[in-house]
């Protein structure tokens, strides 16, 4: 904890913290430590609602993440409208298959191809991103001067409906979702459903709400700057400001990371923008598959040199290739002969690009160590949902 306070946080006076809280709606976050191997990863708890003082009584206010939802909706809109700004970013492990399929389909089928693999990840990515740099970059992301944020509800059957008799079936599940649309080109809710919003969800009833809000882009960017530049954390009775990195636990952290590293790709890895190469990145985990061995070597060397303006530092222990190479006299870890290449919980065949799920990583883990204890109203239903999903 002392190393965290020295490296990431700087203490501020209680009076200064209260002055900041009085000038904005964002409150403070609390720190929780998530076990990762033999270490602990600091995660900000930004979902917790906080008490606010009013003239009449103390009220339970919104969480920080809920206040950031308009920015989240606007960035999701930009993701759909301008996906090229995200570079090689993946949004889920399931996206790997589609990228591999498209890449393999673009190659001449009659030729025998030798694929060169290289993967690496950035050390403590969320904690090392320079705040001023990412905020400056995000000013160029919005394509609209104003966004309309709408809300709709999605209602699904209870988890046990259809499995048992009607009396024991659970109640329908209702969840609210926010989405952004351009003010200059308003689209009806029905048109948005038909254009793809409802195509991937089955057994779901979509209910539009008449409520909407208009948000000026300058206001959203100001809120983002406040969130990243003055993220206040309470540890015990003391307050700290996060002086380095972006808040891990924020609904915006993945977006910020994706846009920032996409800019790194454009500035330092543009030699990979060729049909013979496929670059994948799941947040901070990079994977390159290329037909050109020299490009694979250049990729590994470029990243291992570090990119200080992006806070990027890569460790040898997390780097893996399927060919012989060394960096600064140190041999890079090589995949065993005949083995499949591991990446984000999957295995990729180095000859055919076939992809399978990595089921061996959890075979030695006791089941009791993988069950989350639910303290909600329906622990049995949540357990059933996780087992059957």
Coordinates of C-alpha atoms in Angstrom, one line a residue:
X1 CA 0.0 0.0 0.0
X2 CA 2.9 2.4 0.7
X3 CA 4.3 1.9 -2.8
X4 CA 0.9 2.8 -4.2
X5 CA 0.7 5.9 -2.2
X6 CA 4.2 7.0 -3.4
X7 CA 3.8 6.0 -7.0
X8 CA 0.2 6.6 -8.0
X9 CA -1.3 8.9 -5.4
X10 CA -0.5 12.2 -3.7
X11 CA -2.2 13.1 -0.4
X12 CA -4.4 16.2 -0.3
X13 CA -5.8 18.0 2.7
X14 CA -9.3 17.2 3.9
X15 CA -10.3 20.9 3.4
X16 CA -9.0 20.8 -0.2
X17 CA -10.9 17.5 -0.9
X18 CA -14.1 19.0 0.5
X19 CA -13.6 22.1 -1.6
X20 CA -13.3 19.9 -4.7
X21 CA -16.5 17.9 -3.8
X22 CA -18.5 21.1 -3.3
X23 CA -17.5 22.3 -6.8
X24 CA -18.6 19.2 -8.7
X25 CA -21.0 16.2 -8.7
X26 CA -18.3 13.6 -8.8
X27 CA -17.5 12.3 -5.3
X28 CA -14.6 10.1 -4.2
X29 CA -13.7 6.5 -5.1
X30 CA -12.6 3.8 -2.7
X31 CA -9.8 1.4 -3.3
X32 CA -10.1 -2.4 -3.3
X33 CA -7.2 -4.8 -3.9
X34 CA -7.9 -7.6 -6.3
X35 CA -5.6 -10.6 -6.0
X36 CA -3.6 -11.4 -9.1
X37 CA -1.1 -14.3 -8.6
X38 CA 1.2 -13.3 -5.8
X39 CA 0.4 -9.6 -6.1
X40 CA -2.5 -7.3 -5.5
X41 CA -4.0 -5.1 -8.3
X42 CA -5.5 -1.8 -7.2
X43 CA -9.1 -1.3 -8.5
X44 CA -11.2 1.8 -7.9
X45 CA -14.7 1.2 -6.6
X46 CA -16.6 3.7 -8.7
X47 CA -20.0 1.9 -8.5
X48 CA -20.7 2.7 -4.9
X49 CA -23.3 5.4 -4.3
X50 CA -22.4 8.1 -1.8
X51 CA -24.3 10.1 0.7
X52 CA -24.8 13.8 -0.1
X53 CA -25.8 16.5 2.3
X54 CA -28.8 18.7 1.5
X55 CA -30.5 21.4 3.5
X56 CA -33.2 19.0 4.8
X57 CA -31.5 15.6 5.0
X58 CA -28.7 13.3 3.9
X59 CA -29.5 11.6 0.6
X60 CA -28.0 8.7 -1.3
X61 CA -26.5 10.2 -4.4
X62 CA -25.5 8.6 -7.7
X63 CA -22.3 6.7 -8.1
X64 CA -19.4 8.1 -10.1
X65 CA -19.9 5.5 -12.9
X66 CA -23.5 6.4 -13.2
X67 CA -22.6 10.1 -13.7
X68 CA -20.1 9.1 -16.4
X69 CA -22.8 7.2 -18.4
X70 CA -23.4 10.1 -20.9
X71 CA -19.7 10.0 -21.8
X72 CA -19.8 6.2 -22.1
X73 CA -22.8 6.4 -24.4
X74 CA -21.1 9.1 -26.6
X75 CA -17.9 7.0 -26.9
X76 CA -19.9 3.9 -27.8
X77 CA -21.6 6.0 -30.5
X78 CA -18.2 7.1 -31.8
X79 CA -17.0 3.5 -31.7
X80 CA -19.8 2.5 -34.1
X81 CA -19.5 5.5 -36.3
X82 CA -15.7 5.7 -36.5
X83 CA -14.2 2.3 -35.7
X84 CA -10.9 3.1 -37.6
X85 CA -9.9 5.4 -34.7
X86 CA -9.6 2.3 -32.4
X87 CA -6.9 0.7 -34.5
X88 CA -6.6 -3.1 -33.8
X89 CA -8.7 -3.0 -30.7
X90 CA -10.9 -6.0 -29.8
X91 CA -14.0 -5.6 -27.7
X92 CA -14.3 -9.2 -26.6
X93 CA -12.4 -12.5 -26.9
X94 CA -15.1 -13.6 -29.3
X95 CA -13.9 -11.0 -31.8
X96 CA -10.6 -12.9 -32.4
X97 CA -12.3 -15.5 -34.5
X98 CA -13.8 -13.0 -36.9
X99 CA -10.5 -11.2 -37.4
X100 CA -8.6 -14.4 -38.0
X101 CA -11.3 -15.6 -40.5
X102 CA -11.1 -12.3 -42.4
X103 CA -7.3 -12.3 -42.4
X104 CA -7.0 -15.9 -43.6
X105 CA -9.7 -15.3 -46.3
X106 CA -7.6 -12.4 -47.7
X107 CA -4.6 -14.6 -48.3
X108 CA -4.1 -16.6 -51.5
X109 CA -5.5 -20.1 -50.7
X110 CA -3.3 -21.9 -53.2
X111 CA 0.0 -20.9 -51.5
X112 CA 1.6 -22.4 -48.4
X113 CA 2.0 -19.6 -45.8
X114 CA 4.4 -19.5 -42.9
X115 CA 3.0 -17.4 -40.0
X116 CA 5.2 -15.5 -37.5
X117 CA 3.5 -14.9 -34.2
X118 CA 4.5 -12.4 -31.5
X119 CA 2.6 -11.4 -28.4
X120 CA 3.3 -9.0 -25.5
X121 CA 1.5 -6.9 -23.0
X122 CA 2.1 -3.5 -21.5
X123 CA 3.2 -3.4 -17.8
X124 CA 0.4 -1.9 -15.6
X125 CA -1.3 -0.2 -18.6
X126 CA -4.0 1.6 -16.7
X127 CA -1.5 2.9 -14.1
X128 CA 1.0 4.2 -16.6
X129 CA -1.0 6.1 -19.2
X130 CA -0.1 9.8 -19.0
X131 CA -3.2 11.8 -18.0
X132 CA -2.5 14.9 -20.0
X133 CA -1.7 13.0 -23.1
X134 CA -4.9 10.8 -23.0
X135 CA -7.1 13.9 -22.3
X136 CA -5.6 15.8 -25.2
X137 CA -6.2 12.8 -27.5
X138 CA -9.8 12.4 -26.4
X139 CA -10.6 15.9 -27.5
X140 CA -10.2 14.8 -31.1
X141 CA -12.6 11.8 -30.7
X142 CA -16.1 13.4 -30.7
X143 CA -17.5 14.0 -34.1
X144 CA -20.6 15.8 -32.8
X145 CA -20.9 19.1 -31.1
X146 CA -23.9 17.7 -29.1
X147 CA -25.3 14.3 -28.3
X148 CA -28.8 13.2 -27.5
X149 CA -28.7 10.5 -24.8
X150 CA -31.7 8.2 -24.7
X151 CA -32.7 5.4 -22.4
X152 CA -34.6 2.2 -23.1
X153 CA -35.4 -0.9 -21.1
X154 CA -34.7 -4.5 -22.1
X155 CA -37.0 -7.1 -20.5
X156 CA -36.0 -10.8 -20.5
X157 CA -37.7 -13.9 -19.1
X158 CA -36.6 -15.1 -15.7
X159 CA -33.7 -17.6 -15.6
X160 CA -35.8 -20.6 -14.7
X161 CA -38.7 -19.9 -17.0
X162 CA -39.3 -22.9 -19.2
X163 CA -37.3 -25.2 -17.0
X164 CA -39.8 -25.6 -14.2
X165 CA -43.5 -25.0 -13.5
X166 CA -44.8 -21.5 -13.7
X167 CA -45.1 -21.0 -9.9
X168 CA -41.4 -21.4 -9.2
X169 CA -40.3 -19.4 -12.3
X170 CA -38.4 -16.2 -11.5
X171 CA -39.6 -12.8 -12.3
X172 CA -38.7 -11.2 -15.7
X173 CA -35.3 -9.3 -15.6
X174 CA -35.4 -5.7 -16.6
X175 CA -32.3 -3.6 -17.3
X176 CA -32.0 0.0 -18.4
X177 CA -29.5 1.0 -21.1
X178 CA -28.4 4.4 -22.4
X179 CA -27.4 5.2 -26.0
X180 CA -26.3 8.3 -27.8
X181 CA -27.5 9.6 -31.2
X182 CA -26.4 12.6 -33.2
X183 CA -28.6 15.7 -32.8
X184 CA -28.3 16.5 -36.5
X185 CA -29.6 13.1 -37.6
X186 CA -32.1 11.9 -35.1
X187 CA -33.0 8.2 -35.6
X188 CA -36.2 6.7 -34.2
X189 CA -36.0 3.9 -31.6
X190 CA -37.6 1.4 -34.1
X191 CA -35.0 2.2 -36.8
X192 CA -32.2 1.7 -34.3
X193 CA -33.6 -1.7 -33.4
X194 CA -33.9 -2.7 -37.0
X195 CA -30.4 -1.4 -37.8
X196 CA -28.7 -3.8 -35.4
X197 CA -29.3 -2.9 -31.8
X198 CA -31.7 -5.8 -31.3
X199 CA -30.3 -8.3 -33.8
X200 CA -28.0 -10.1 -31.4
X201 CA -30.5 -10.4 -28.5
X202 CA -33.2 -13.1 -28.4
X203 CA -36.3 -13.5 -26.2
X204 CA -36.0 -9.8 -25.3
X205 CA -38.7 -7.1 -25.2
X206 CA -37.4 -3.6 -25.9
X207 CA -39.3 -0.7 -24.3
X208 CA -38.5 2.9 -25.3
X209 CA -38.7 5.7 -22.8
X210 CA -39.7 9.2 -23.8
X211 CA -36.9 10.6 -21.6
X212 CA -33.8 12.0 -23.3
X213 CA -31.1 14.5 -22.5
X214 CA -29.0 16.8 -24.7
X215 CA -25.3 16.9 -23.7
X216 CA -22.9 19.5 -25.1
X217 CA -19.5 17.9 -26.1
X218 CA -17.6 20.6 -24.2
X219 CA -19.4 19.7 -21.1
X220 CA -18.7 16.0 -21.6
X221 CA -15.0 16.6 -22.2
X222 CA -14.9 18.8 -19.1
X223 CA -16.4 16.0 -17.0
X224 CA -13.9 13.6 -18.5
X225 CA -11.0 15.9 -17.6
X226 CA -12.3 16.2 -14.0
X227 CA -12.6 12.4 -13.7
X228 CA -9.1 11.6 -15.0
X229 CA -7.2 14.6 -13.8
X230 CA -8.8 14.9 -10.3
X231 CA -9.8 11.4 -9.3
X232 CA -10.0 11.5 -5.5
X233 CA -9.5 8.3 -3.5
X234 CA -10.3 7.9 0.1
X235 CA -8.1 5.5 2.1
X236 CA -9.0 5.3 5.7
X237 CA -9.7 8.9 6.8
X238 CA -7.3 10.4 4.3
X239 CA -7.8 11.7 0.7
X240 CA -5.5 11.2 -2.2
X241 CA -5.5 12.3 -5.8
X242 CA -4.5 9.9 -8.5
X243 CA -1.5 11.6 -10.1
X244 CA -0.6 8.9 -12.6
X245 CA -2.6 6.7 -14.9
X246 CA -6.4 6.4 -15.4
X247 CA -8.9 5.0 -12.9
X248 CA -9.1 1.3 -13.2
X249 CA -12.7 0.4 -12.4
X250 CA -14.2 3.3 -14.3
X251 CA -16.7 2.6 -17.1
X252 CA -14.5 4.7 -19.3
X253 CA -11.1 3.1 -18.7
X254 CA -11.3 0.5 -21.5
X255 CA -12.4 3.2 -24.0
X256 CA -9.5 5.5 -22.9
X257 CA -7.0 2.7 -23.2
X258 CA -8.2 1.6 -26.6
X259 CA -8.1 5.1 -28.1
X260 CA -4.7 5.8 -26.6
X261 CA -3.0 2.6 -27.8
X262 CA -4.7 3.0 -31.2
X263 CA -2.8 6.3 -31.5
X264 CA 0.4 4.5 -30.5
X265 CA -0.2 2.1 -33.3
X266 CA -0.7 4.9 -35.8
X267 CA 2.5 6.7 -34.7
X268 CA 4.9 3.8 -34.1
X269 CA 3.5 0.6 -35.6
X270 CA 2.3 1.9 -39.0
X271 CA 4.6 -0.6 -40.8
X272 CA 2.1 -3.3 -39.8
X273 CA -0.7 -1.7 -41.9
X274 CA -0.2 -4.1 -44.7
X275 CA -2.3 -7.1 -46.0
X276 CA 0.4 -9.5 -44.9
X277 CA 0.0 -8.6 -41.2
X278 CA -2.7 -8.9 -38.6
X279 CA -2.4 -6.9 -35.4
X280 CA -4.8 -7.7 -32.5
X281 CA -5.1 -5.9 -29.2
X282 CA -7.4 -6.8 -26.3
X283 CA -7.0 -3.6 -24.2
X284 CA -3.2 -3.9 -23.5
X285 CA -2.5 -7.5 -24.8
X286 CA -0.9 -7.3 -28.3
X287 CA -0.7 -10.1 -30.8
X288 CA 0.9 -9.9 -34.2
X289 CA 0.5 -12.5 -36.9
X290 CA 2.4 -11.8 -40.1
X291 CA 4.0 -13.4 -43.1
X292 CA 7.0 -11.2 -42.8
X293 CA 9.5 -12.3 -40.1
X294 CA 11.3 -8.9 -40.3
X295 CA 8.1 -7.1 -39.3
X296 CA 7.6 -9.5 -36.4
X297 CA 11.1 -8.7 -35.2
X298 CA 10.7 -5.0 -35.7
X299 CA 7.4 -5.1 -33.7
X300 CA 9.0 -6.8 -30.7
X301 CA 12.1 -4.6 -30.8
X302 CA 10.0 -1.4 -31.1
X303 CA 7.8 -2.3 -28.1
X304 CA 10.7 -3.5 -25.9
X305 CA 12.5 -0.2 -26.5
X306 CA 9.6 1.4 -24.7
X307 CA 7.5 4.3 -25.8
X308 CA 7.9 6.9 -23.0
X309 CA 5.3 9.4 -24.3
X310 CA 2.7 6.7 -24.0
X311 CA 4.0 5.3 -20.7
X312 CA 4.6 1.9 -22.5
X313 CA 7.0 -0.5 -21.0
X314 CA 7.1 -4.2 -22.0
X315 CA 8.5 -7.1 -19.9
X316 CA 10.4 -10.1 -21.3
X317 CA 8.4 -12.5 -19.1
X318 CA 5.2 -11.6 -20.9
X319 CA 6.6 -11.8 -24.5
X320 CA 6.3 -14.9 -26.6
X321 CA 7.2 -15.6 -30.2
X322 CA 7.2 -18.8 -32.4
X323 CA 10.6 -18.1 -34.0
X324 CA 14.2 -17.5 -32.7
X325 CA 15.1 -13.9 -31.8
X326 CA 16.7 -11.9 -29.1
X327 CA 16.4 -8.3 -27.8
X328 CA 19.4 -6.5 -26.4
X329 CA 21.3 -9.8 -26.1
X330 CA 18.4 -11.5 -24.2
X331 CA 16.7 -14.4 -25.8
X332 CA 13.0 -13.9 -26.3
X333 CA 10.8 -16.7 -25.0
X334 CA 9.8 -19.1 -27.8
X335 CA 6.8 -21.3 -28.2
X336 CA 7.5 -25.0 -27.9
X337 CA 7.6 -26.9 -31.2
X338 CA 4.2 -28.2 -32.3
X339 CA 2.4 -26.2 -29.6
X340 CA -0.5 -23.9 -30.3
X341 CA -0.1 -20.2 -29.6
X342 CA -1.9 -18.9 -26.4
X343 CA -3.7 -15.6 -26.5
X344 CA -6.3 -14.2 -24.0
X345 CA -7.7 -17.6 -23.0
X346 CA -7.5 -19.2 -26.5
X347 CA -5.1 -21.3 -28.5
X348 CA -4.3 -20.4 -32.2
X349 CA -2.8 -23.0 -34.5
X350 CA 0.4 -21.5 -36.0
X351 CA -0.1 -23.3 -39.3
X352 CA -3.9 -23.2 -40.0
X353 CA -5.0 -20.3 -37.7
X354 CA -7.7 -22.5 -36.2
X355 CA -8.7 -21.2 -32.8
X356 CA -9.8 -23.2 -29.7
X357 CA -10.5 -22.3 -26.1
X358 CA -7.8 -22.8 -23.5
X359 CA -9.4 -25.2 -21.0
X360 CA -6.1 -26.3 -19.4
X361 CA -5.4 -23.1 -17.5
X362 CA -8.2 -23.9 -15.0
X363 CA -7.9 -27.7 -14.7
X364 CA -5.8 -27.5 -11.5
X365 CA -8.0 -24.9 -9.8
X366 CA -10.3 -26.3 -7.1
X367 CA -14.0 -25.5 -7.8
X368 CA -14.5 -24.0 -4.3
X369 CA -11.9 -21.4 -5.2
X370 CA -13.8 -20.3 -8.3
X371 CA -17.2 -19.6 -6.8
X372 CA -18.3 -16.1 -6.1
X373 CA -20.3 -15.7 -2.9
X374 CA -23.4 -13.7 -3.6
X375 CA -24.9 -11.7 -0.8
X376 CA -27.9 -10.4 -2.8
X377 CA -31.5 -11.4 -2.5
X378 CA -31.3 -14.3 -5.0
X379 CA -28.0 -16.1 -4.5
X380 CA -29.4 -19.4 -5.8
X381 CA -30.6 -17.9 -9.1
X382 CA -27.3 -16.1 -9.7
X383 CA -25.4 -19.3 -9.0
X384 CA -27.7 -21.2 -11.5
X385 CA -27.2 -18.4 -14.1
X386 CA -23.4 -18.6 -13.8
X387 CA -23.3 -22.4 -14.0
X388 CA -25.5 -22.6 -17.1
X389 CA -24.0 -19.7 -19.0

